[in-house]
Every structure is written in C-alpha cells, then in structure tokens.
PDB file of C-alpha atoms in Angstrom:
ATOM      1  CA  UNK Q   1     -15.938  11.123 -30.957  1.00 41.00           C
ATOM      2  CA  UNK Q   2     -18.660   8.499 -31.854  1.00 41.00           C
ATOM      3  CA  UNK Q   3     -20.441   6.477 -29.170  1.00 43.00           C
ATOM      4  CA  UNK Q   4     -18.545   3.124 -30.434  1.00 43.00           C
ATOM      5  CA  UNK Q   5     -15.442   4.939 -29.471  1.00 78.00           C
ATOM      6  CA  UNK Q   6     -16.716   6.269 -26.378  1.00 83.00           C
ATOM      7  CA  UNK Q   7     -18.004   2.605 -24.961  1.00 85.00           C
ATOM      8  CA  UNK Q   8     -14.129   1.646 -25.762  1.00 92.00           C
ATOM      9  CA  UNK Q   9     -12.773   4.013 -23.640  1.00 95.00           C
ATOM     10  CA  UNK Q  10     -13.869   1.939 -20.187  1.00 97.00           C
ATOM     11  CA  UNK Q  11     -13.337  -1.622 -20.414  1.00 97.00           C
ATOM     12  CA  UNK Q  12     -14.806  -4.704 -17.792  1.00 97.00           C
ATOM     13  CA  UNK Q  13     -15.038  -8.032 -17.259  1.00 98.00           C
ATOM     14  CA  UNK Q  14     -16.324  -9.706 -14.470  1.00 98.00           C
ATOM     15  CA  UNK Q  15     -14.936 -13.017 -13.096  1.00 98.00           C
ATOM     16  CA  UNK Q  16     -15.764 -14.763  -9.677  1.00 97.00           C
ATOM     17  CA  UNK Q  17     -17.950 -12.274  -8.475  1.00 98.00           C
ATOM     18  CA  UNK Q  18     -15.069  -9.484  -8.947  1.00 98.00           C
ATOM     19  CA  UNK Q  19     -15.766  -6.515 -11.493  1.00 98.00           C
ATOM     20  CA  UNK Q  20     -12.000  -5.775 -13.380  1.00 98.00           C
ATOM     21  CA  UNK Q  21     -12.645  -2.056 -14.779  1.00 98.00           C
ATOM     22  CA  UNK Q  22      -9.775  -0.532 -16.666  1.00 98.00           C
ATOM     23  CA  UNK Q  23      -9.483   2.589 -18.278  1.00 97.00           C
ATOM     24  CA  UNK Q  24      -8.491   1.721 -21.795  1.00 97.00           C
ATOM     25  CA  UNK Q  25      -6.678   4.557 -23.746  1.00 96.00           C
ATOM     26  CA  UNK Q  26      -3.189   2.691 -23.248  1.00 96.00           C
ATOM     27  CA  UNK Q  27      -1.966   5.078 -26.171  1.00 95.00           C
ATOM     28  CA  UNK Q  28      -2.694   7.934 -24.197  1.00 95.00           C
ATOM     29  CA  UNK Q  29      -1.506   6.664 -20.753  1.00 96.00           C
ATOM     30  CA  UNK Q  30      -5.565   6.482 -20.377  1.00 97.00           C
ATOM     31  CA  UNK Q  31      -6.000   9.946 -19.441  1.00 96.00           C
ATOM     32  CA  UNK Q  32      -9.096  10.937 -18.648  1.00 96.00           C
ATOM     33  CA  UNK Q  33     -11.244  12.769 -21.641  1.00 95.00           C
ATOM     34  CA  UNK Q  34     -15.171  13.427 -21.123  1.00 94.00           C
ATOM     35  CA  UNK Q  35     -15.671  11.060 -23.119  1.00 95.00           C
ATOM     36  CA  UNK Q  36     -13.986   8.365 -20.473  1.00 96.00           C
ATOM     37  CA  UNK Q  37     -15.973  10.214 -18.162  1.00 96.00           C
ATOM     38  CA  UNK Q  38     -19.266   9.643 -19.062  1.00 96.00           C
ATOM     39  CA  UNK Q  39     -18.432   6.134 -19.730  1.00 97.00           C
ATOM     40  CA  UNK Q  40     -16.751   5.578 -16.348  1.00 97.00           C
ATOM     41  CA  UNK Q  41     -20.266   6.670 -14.765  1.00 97.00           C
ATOM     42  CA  UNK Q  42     -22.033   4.097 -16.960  1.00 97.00           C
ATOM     43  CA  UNK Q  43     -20.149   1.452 -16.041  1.00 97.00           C
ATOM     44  CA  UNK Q  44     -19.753   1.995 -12.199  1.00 98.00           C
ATOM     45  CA  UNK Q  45     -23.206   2.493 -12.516  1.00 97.00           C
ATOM     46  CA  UNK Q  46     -24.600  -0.756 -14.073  1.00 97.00           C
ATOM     47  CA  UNK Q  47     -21.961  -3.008 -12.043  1.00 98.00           C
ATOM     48  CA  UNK Q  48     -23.134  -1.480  -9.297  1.00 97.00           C
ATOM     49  CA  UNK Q  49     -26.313  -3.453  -8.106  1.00 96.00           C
ATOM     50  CA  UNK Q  50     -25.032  -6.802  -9.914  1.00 97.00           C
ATOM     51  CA  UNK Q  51     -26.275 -10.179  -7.818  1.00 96.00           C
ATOM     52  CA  UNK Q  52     -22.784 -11.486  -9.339  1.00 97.00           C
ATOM     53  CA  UNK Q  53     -20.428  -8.344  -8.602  1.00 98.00           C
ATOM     54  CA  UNK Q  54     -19.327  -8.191  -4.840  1.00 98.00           C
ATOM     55  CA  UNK Q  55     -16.425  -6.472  -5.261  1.00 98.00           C
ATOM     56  CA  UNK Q  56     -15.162  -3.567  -7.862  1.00 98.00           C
ATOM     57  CA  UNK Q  57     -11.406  -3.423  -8.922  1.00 98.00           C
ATOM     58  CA  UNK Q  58     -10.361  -0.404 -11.159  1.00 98.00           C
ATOM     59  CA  UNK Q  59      -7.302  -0.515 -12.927  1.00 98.00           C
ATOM     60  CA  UNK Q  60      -4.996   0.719 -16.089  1.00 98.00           C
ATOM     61  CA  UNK Q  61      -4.563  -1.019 -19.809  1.00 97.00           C
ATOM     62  CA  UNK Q  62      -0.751  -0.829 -20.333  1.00 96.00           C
ATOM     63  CA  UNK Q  63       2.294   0.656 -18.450  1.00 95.00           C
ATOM     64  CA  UNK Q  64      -0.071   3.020 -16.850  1.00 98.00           C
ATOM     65  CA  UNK Q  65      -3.245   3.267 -13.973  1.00 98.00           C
ATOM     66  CA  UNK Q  66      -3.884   6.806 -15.798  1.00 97.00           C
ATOM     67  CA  UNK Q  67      -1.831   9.975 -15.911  1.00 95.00           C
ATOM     68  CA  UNK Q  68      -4.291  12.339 -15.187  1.00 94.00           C
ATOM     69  CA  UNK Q  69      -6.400  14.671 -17.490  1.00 93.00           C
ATOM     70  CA  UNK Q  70      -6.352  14.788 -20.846  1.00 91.00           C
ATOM     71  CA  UNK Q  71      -4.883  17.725 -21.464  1.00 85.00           C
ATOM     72  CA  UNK Q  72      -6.126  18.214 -25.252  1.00 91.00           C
ATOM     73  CA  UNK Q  73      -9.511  17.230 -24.932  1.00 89.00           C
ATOM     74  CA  UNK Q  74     -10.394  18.066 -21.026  1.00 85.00           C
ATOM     75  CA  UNK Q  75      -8.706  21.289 -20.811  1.00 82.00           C
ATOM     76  CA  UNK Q  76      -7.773  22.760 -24.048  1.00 87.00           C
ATOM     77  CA  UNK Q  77     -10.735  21.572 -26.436  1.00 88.00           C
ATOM     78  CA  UNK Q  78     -13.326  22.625 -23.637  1.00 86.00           C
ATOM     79  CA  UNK Q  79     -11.339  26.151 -22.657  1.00 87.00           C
ATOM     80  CA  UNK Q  80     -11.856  26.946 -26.408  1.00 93.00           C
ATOM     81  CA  UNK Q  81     -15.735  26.280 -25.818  1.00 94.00           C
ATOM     82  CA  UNK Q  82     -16.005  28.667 -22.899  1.00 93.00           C
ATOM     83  CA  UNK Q  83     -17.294  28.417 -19.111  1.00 93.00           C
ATOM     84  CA  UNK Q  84     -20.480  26.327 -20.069  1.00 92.00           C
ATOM     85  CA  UNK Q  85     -18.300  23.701 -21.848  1.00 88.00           C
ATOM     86  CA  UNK Q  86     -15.511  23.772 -18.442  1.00 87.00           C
ATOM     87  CA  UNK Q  87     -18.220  23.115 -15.731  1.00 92.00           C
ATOM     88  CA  UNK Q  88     -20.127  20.190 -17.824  1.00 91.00           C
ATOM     89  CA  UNK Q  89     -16.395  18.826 -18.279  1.00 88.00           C
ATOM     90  CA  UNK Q  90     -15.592  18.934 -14.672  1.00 89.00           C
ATOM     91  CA  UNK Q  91     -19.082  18.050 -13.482  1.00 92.00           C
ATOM     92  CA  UNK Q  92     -18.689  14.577 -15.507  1.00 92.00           C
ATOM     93  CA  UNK Q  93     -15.110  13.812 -13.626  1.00 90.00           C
ATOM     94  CA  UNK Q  94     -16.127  14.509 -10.546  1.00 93.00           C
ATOM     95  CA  UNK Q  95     -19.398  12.961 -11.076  1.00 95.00           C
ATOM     96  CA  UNK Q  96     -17.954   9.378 -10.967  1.00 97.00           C
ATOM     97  CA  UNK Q  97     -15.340  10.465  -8.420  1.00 96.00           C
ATOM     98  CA  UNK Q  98     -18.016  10.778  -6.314  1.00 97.00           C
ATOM     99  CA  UNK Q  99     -20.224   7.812  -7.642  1.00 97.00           C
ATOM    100  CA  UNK Q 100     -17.287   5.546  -6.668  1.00 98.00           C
ATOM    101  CA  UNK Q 101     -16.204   6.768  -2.979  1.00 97.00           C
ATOM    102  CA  UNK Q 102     -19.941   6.105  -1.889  1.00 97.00           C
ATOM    103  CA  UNK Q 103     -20.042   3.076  -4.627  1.00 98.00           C
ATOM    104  CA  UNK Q 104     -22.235   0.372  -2.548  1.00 97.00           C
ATOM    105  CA  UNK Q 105     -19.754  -2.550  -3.422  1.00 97.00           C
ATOM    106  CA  UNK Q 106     -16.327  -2.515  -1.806  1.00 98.00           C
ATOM    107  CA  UNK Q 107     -13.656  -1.043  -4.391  1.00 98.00           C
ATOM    108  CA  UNK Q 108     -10.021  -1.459  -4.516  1.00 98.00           C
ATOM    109  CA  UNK Q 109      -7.390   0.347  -6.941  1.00 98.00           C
ATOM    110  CA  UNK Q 110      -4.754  -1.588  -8.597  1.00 98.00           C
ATOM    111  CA  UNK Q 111      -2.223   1.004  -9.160  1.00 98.00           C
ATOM    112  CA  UNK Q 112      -0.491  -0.634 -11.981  1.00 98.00           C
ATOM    113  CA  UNK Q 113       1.580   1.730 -13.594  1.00 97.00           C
ATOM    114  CA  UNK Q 114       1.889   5.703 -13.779  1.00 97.00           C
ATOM    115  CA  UNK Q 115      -1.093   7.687 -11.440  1.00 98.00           C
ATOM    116  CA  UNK Q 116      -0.843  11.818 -11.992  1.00 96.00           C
ATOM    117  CA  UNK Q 117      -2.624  14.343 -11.194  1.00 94.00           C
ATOM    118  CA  UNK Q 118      -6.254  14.062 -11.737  1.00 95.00           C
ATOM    119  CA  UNK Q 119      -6.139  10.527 -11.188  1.00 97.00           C
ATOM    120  CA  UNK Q 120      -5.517  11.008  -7.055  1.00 97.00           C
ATOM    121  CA  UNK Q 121      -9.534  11.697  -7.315  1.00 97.00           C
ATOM    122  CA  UNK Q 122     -10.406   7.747  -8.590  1.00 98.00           C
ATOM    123  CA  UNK Q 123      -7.375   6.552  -6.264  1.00 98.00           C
ATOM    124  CA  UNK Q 124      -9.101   8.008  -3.295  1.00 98.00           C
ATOM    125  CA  UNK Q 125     -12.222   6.923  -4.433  1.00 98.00           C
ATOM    126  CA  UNK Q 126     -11.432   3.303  -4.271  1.00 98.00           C
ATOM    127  CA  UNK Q 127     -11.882   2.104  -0.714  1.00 98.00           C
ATOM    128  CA  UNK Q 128      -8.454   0.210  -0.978  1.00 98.00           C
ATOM    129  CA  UNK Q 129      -5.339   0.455  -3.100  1.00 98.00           C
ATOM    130  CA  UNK Q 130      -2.400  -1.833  -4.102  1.00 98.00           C
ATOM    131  CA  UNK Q 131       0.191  -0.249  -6.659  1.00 98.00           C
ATOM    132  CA  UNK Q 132       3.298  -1.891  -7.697  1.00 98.00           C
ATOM    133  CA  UNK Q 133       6.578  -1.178  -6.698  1.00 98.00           C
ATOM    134  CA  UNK Q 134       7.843   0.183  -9.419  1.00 98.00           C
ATOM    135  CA  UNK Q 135       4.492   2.199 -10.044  1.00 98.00           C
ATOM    136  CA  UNK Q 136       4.878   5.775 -10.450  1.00 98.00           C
ATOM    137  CA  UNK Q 137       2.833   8.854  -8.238  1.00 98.00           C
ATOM    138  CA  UNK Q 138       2.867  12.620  -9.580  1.00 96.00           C
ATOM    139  CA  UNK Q 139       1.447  15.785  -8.668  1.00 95.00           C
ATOM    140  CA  UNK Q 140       3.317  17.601 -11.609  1.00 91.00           C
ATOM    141  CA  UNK Q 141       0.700  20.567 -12.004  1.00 91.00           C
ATOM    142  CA  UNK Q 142       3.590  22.773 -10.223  1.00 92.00           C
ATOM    143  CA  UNK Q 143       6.032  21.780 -13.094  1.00 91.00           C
ATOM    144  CA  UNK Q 144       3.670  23.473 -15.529  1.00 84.00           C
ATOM    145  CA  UNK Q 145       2.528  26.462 -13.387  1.00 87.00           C
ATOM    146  CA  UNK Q 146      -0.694  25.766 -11.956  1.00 88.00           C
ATOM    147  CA  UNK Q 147      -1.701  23.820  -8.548  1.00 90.00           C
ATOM    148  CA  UNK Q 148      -2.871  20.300  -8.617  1.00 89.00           C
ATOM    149  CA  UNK Q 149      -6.435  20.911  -8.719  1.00 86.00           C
ATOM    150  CA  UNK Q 150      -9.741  18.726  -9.092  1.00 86.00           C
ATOM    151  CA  UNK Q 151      -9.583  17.371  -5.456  1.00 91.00           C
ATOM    152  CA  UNK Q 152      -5.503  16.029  -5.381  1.00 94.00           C
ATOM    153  CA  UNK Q 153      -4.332  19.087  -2.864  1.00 94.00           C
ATOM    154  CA  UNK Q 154      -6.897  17.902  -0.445  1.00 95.00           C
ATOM    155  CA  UNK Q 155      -6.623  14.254  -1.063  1.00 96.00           C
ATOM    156  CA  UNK Q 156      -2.917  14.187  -0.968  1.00 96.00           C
ATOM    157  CA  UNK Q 157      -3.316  15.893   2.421  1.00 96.00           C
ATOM    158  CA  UNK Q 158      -6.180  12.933   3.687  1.00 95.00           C
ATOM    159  CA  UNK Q 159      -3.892  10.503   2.223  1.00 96.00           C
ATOM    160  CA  UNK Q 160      -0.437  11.754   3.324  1.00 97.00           C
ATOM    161  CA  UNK Q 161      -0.296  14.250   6.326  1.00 96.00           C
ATOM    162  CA  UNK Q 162       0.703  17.816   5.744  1.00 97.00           C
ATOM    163  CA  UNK Q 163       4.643  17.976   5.370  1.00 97.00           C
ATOM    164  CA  UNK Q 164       4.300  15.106   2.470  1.00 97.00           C
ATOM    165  CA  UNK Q 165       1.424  16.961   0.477  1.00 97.00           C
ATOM    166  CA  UNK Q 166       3.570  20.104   0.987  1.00 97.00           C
ATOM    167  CA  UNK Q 167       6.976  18.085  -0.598  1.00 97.00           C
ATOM    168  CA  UNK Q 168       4.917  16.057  -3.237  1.00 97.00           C
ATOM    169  CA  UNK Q 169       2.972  19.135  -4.421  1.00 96.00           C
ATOM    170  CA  UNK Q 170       5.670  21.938  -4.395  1.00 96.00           C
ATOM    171  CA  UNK Q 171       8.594  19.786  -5.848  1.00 96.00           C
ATOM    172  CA  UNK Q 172       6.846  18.068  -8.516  1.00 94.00           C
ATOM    173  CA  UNK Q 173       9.262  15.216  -7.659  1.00 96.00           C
ATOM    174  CA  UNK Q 174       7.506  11.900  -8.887  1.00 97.00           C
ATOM    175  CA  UNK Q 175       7.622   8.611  -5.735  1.00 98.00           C
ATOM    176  CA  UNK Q 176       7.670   4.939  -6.363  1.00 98.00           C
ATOM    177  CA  UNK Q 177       4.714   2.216  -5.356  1.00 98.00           C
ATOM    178  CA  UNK Q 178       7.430   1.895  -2.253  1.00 98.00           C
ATOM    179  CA  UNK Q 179       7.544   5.327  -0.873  1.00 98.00           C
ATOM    180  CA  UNK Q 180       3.691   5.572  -1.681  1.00 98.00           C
ATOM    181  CA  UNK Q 181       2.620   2.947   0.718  1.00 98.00           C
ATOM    182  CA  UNK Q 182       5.179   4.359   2.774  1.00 98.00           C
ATOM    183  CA  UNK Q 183       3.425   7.624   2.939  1.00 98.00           C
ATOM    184  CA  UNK Q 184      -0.277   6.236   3.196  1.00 97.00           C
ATOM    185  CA  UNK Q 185      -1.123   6.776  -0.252  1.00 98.00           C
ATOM    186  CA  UNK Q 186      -1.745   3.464  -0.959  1.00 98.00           C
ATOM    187  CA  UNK Q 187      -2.094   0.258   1.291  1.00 98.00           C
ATOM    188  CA  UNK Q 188       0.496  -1.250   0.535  1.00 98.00           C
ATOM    189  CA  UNK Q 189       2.929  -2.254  -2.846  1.00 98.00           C
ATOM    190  CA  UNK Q 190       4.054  -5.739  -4.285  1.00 98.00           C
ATOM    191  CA  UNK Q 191       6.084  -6.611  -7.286  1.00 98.00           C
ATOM    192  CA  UNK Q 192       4.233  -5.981 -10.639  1.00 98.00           C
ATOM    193  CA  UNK Q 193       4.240  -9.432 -11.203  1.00 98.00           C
ATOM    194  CA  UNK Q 194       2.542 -10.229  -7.781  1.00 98.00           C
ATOM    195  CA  UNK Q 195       0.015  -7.558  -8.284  1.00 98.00           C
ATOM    196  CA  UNK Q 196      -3.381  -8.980  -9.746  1.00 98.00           C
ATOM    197  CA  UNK Q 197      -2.304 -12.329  -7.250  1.00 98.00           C
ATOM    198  CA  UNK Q 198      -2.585  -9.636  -4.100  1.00 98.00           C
ATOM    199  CA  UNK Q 199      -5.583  -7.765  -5.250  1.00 98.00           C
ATOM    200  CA  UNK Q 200      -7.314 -10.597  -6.110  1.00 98.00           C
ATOM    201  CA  UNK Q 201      -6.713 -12.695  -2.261  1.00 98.00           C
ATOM    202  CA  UNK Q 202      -8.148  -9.024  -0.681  1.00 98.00           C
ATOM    203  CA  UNK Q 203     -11.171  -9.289  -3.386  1.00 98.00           C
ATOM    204  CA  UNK Q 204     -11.559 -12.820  -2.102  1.00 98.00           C
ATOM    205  CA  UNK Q 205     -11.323 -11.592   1.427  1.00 97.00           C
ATOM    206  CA  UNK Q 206     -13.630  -9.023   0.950  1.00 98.00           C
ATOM    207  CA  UNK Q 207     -16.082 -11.420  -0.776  1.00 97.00           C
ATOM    208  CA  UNK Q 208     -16.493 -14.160   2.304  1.00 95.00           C
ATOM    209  CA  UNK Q 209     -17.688 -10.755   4.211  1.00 95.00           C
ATOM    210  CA  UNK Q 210     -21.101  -9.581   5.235  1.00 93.00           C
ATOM    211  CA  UNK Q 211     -22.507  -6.839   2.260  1.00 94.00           C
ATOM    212  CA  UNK Q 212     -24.498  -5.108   4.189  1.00 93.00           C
ATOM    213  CA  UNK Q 213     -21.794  -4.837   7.155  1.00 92.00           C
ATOM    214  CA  UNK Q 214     -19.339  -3.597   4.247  1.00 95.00           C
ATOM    215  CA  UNK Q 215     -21.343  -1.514   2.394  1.00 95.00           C
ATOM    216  CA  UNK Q 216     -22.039   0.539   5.866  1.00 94.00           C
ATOM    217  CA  UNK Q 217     -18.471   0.203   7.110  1.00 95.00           C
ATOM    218  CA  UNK Q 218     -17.058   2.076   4.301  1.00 96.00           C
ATOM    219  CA  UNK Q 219     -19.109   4.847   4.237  1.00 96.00           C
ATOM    220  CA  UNK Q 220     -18.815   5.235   7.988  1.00 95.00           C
ATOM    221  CA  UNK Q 221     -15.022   5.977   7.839  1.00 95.00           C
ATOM    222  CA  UNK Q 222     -15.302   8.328   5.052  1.00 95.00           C
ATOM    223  CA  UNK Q 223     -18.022   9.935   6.729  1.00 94.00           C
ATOM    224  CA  UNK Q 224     -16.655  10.114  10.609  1.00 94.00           C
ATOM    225  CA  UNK Q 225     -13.259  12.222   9.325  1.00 90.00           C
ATOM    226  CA  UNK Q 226     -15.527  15.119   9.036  1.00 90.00           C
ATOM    227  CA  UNK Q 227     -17.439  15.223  11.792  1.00 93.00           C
ATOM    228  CA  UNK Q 228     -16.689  15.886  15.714  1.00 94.00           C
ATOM    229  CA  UNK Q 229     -16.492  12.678  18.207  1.00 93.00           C
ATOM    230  CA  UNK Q 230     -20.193  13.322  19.277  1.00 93.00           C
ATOM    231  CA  UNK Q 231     -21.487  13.546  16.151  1.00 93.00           C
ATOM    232  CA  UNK Q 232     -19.864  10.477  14.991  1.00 92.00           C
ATOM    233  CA  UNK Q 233     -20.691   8.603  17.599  1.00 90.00           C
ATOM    234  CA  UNK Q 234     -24.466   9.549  16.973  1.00 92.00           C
ATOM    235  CA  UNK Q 235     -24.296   8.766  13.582  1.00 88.00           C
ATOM    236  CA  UNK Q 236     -22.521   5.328  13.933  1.00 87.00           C
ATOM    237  CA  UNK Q 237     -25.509   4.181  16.289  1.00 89.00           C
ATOM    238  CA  UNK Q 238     -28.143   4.909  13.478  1.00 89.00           C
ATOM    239  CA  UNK Q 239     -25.294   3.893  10.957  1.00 87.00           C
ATOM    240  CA  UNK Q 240     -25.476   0.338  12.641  1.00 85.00           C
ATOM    241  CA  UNK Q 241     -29.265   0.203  13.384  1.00 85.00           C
ATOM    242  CA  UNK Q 242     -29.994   1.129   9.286  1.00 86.00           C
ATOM    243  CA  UNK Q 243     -27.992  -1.728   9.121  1.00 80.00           C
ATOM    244  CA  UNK Q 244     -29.678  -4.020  11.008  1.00 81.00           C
ATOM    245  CA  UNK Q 245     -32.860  -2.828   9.089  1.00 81.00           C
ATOM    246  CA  UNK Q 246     -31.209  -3.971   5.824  1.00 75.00           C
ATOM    247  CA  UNK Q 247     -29.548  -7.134   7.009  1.00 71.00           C
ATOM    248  CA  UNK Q 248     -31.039  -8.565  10.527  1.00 66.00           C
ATOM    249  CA  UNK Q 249     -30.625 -11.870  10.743  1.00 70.00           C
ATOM    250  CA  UNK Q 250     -26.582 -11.755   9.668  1.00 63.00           C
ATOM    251  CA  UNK Q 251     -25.808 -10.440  12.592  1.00 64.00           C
ATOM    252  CA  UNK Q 252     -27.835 -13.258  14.385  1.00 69.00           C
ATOM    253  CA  UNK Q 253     -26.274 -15.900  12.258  1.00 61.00           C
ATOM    254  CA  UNK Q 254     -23.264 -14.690  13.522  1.00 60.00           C
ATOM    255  CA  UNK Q 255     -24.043 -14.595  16.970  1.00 58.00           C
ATOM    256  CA  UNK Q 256     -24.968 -17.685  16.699  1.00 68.00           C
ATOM    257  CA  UNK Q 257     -22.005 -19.419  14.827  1.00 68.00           C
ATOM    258  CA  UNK Q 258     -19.924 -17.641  17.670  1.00 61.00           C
ATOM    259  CA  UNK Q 259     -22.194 -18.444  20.847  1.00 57.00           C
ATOM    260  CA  UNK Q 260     -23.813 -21.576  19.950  1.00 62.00           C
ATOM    261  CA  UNK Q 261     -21.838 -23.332  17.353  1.00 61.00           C
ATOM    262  CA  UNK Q 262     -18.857 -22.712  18.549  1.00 68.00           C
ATOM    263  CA  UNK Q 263     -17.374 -22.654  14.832  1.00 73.00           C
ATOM    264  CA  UNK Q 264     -16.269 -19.024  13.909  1.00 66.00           C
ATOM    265  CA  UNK Q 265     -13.683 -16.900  16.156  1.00 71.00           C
ATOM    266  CA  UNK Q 266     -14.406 -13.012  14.606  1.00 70.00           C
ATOM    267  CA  UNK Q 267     -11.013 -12.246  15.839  1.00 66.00           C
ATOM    268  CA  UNK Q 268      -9.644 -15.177  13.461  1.00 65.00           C
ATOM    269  CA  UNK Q 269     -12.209 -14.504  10.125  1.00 74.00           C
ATOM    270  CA  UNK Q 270     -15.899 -14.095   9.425  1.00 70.00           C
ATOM    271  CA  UNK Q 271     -18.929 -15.702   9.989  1.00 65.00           C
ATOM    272  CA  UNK Q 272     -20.013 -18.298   7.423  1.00 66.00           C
ATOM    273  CA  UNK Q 273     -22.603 -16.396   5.247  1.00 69.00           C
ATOM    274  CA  UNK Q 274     -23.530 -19.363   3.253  1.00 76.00           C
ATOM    275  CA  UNK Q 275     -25.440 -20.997   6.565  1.00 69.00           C
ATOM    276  CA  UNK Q 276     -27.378 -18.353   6.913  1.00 61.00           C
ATOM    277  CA  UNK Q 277     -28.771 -18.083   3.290  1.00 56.00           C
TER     278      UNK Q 277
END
C-alpha cells in the first residue's frame, strides 16, 4: 500500500477546539489494517499536544464505527509472513490502543454504526462513549471458532460485569446502542440523528473544564481499578499534588471564585478558567 493511501486511511478535522478522527475505509466497514494502524498512532499523536485541541472524538466514515480487524490484511496477509510479521502487526494495534486510554486530552467515542471485535480495544480506550440506538455491538470471534482476542474478553468484562461478557462472548448474538448503554458498554445512546448534537454538548462540557484537573482525573480511574484501597488512596494524594505542580493557581482561582466571589457553585458547574488566564 503506498503512503498516500496509508495517510487516507485516518481522517481529522478539527473545529472549536474538538479533534473529529474517523477511521476512513467506509468500503471496508473501516476495519482495522496495519496500515490504519500506524496512521491512527500518527494522528493521536500530533493532535495530542495541540494549543487548539481540548478534546479528541473518534468516530466511523459510513454505516459503521469499525468492525474489527481486517481479516485479509491483519490476519491472513501477516500469518502468511510468519511470527515476526504477527507480533509487529499486533504491536501497531495495540500500540495506539494504548496511546489513546492514557491520551492527555479527554476522548470520547461516537459509536456511530457497527463496533466488532477488535474495535472493543479503541471503544475502551476513549474515556467516554455515545453510540446510537440503532448502532450495532459484536463479539462474533465464537461464530468463527476462535475467542475474541486482542483485549475484548477482558474489556467486555471491565465494561459489562461477568454474566454479560459470558452471554455476549459465547452466543455471538449481536446488541443494539440500547442494550449497550444498558449494559455499561457505552454511556449512554441517542437517535443517530441526535448523535454528533450529544457528543458535541459533552465536548463542550468537557472544554469549560480545568486540563490539568482532566488530564489527571482520567488516568486516576483507569489506574485505581487495579490497585487495592491503600494503594489508591496513596497514589491519588501524589496524583493530586503532581497536579498542583502542573496547574497551581487553578485550583486557587477556584477557591477563590467559590470563597470570595461568590460566583461559581462546583456542585452547579466549573470555575471560570478564562479569569484566571
């Protein structure tokens, strides 16, 4: 594949401070191939420290957000290769898996259309998720005789609890955007026509928040469901005082606007940021 084709397998545009990334092989239900791959990690990677990107959104070209691996080119082209050519495939999926969960800008994934398989690992990488109704969720390895693999049996345990992993996994029985928000798969689902509308008021939210207080909020949930209540509680005090190495004075501002001014309620919304640039 040459590198024009490769670049044309992410696309992006970024408007009011919000970063729209879509996987864009409509044609193939934008599977994932390496060459997606190594593109996704490009582009996560140069939106990422953007003074006009606060927020990431990743979503699907077409009737799909992507239906997994590409079967042809992921597994069967790089089987064909041997072991070498499997574990550089597989390191350059889960490269940007993992380069989105701890992603320093707040991400949400709008589930627009079909999500298999491999695609649970960029769904749970996204800090938030919207899908639409009518959306479609799959772990269909079982149909073909082999377990859903590349992260989904332990994130559609995270996400779900244990007796829904066990149904969705061994039955191979596809659920709407309904039932996934139902299940904790997703935050919640809208009508398909609502759906860039919703995503785009929680970017907004997102947006009027403090960065810094974001940036470590989300990687102290991901990082406390590992550990033991002592040990998160350790880490969350150096969690918060890193933080107030980065970012000081918001929290004062805050204070402030709260104690003194009298003019923001946290309960209610947050702090102003603009008064205390």
């Amino acid at each position: 594949m040459s590198e024009r084709a490769e670049a044309d397998t992410v696309s992006f545009v970024v408007e009011n401070r919000i970063a729209w990334v879509s996987f864009a092989r409509p044609e193939k239900r934008n599977c994932m191939s390496p060459s997606l791959n190594r593109r996704m990690l490009e582009v996560l990677e140069s939106l990422e420290f953007r003074d006009d990107v606060g927020v990431v959104v990743l979503t699907g070209e077409g009737t799909a957000f992507s239906a997994g691996m590409d079967l042809k080119e992921y597994f069967r082209e790089n089987e064909a290769k041997g072991l070498g050519a499997i574990r550089k495939a597989q390191r350059e999926a889960y490269g940007w898996w993992e380069r989105l969960r701890w992603l320093e800008k707040p991400t949400i994934a709008m589930v627009n259309g079909w999500c298999f398989g491999g695609a649970y690992g960029p769904l749970y990488g996204c800090d938030l998720a919207v899908a639409a109704e009518d959306a479609q969720f799959g772990l269909s390895e079982i149909n073909w005789g082999i377990l859903p693999g590349g992260g989904a049996s332990k994130i559609i345990v995270e996400l779900t609890g244990f007796r829904n992993a066990m149904y969705h996994a061994m039955m191979g029985e596809n659920i709407d955007g309904i039932k996934a928000a139902e299940w904790g798969l997703v935050n919640e689902a809208v009508p398909a026509d609502r759906l860039k509308a919703r995503v785009t008021a929680i970017a907004e939210v997102l947006l009027a928040k403090n960065p810094t207080a974001l940036r470590a909020t989300k990687w102290a949930v991901r990082r406390v469901g590992e550990m033991t209540f002592d040990n998160s509680m350790d880490y969350l005090v150096r969690a918060q005082e890193a933080a107030n190495f980065f970012d000081g004075e918001g929290r004062k501002e805050a204070t402030k606007q709260f104690i003194d001014d009298k003019t923001f309620k946290p309960g209610l919304g947050a702090y102003d940021l603009n008064k205390s640039r």
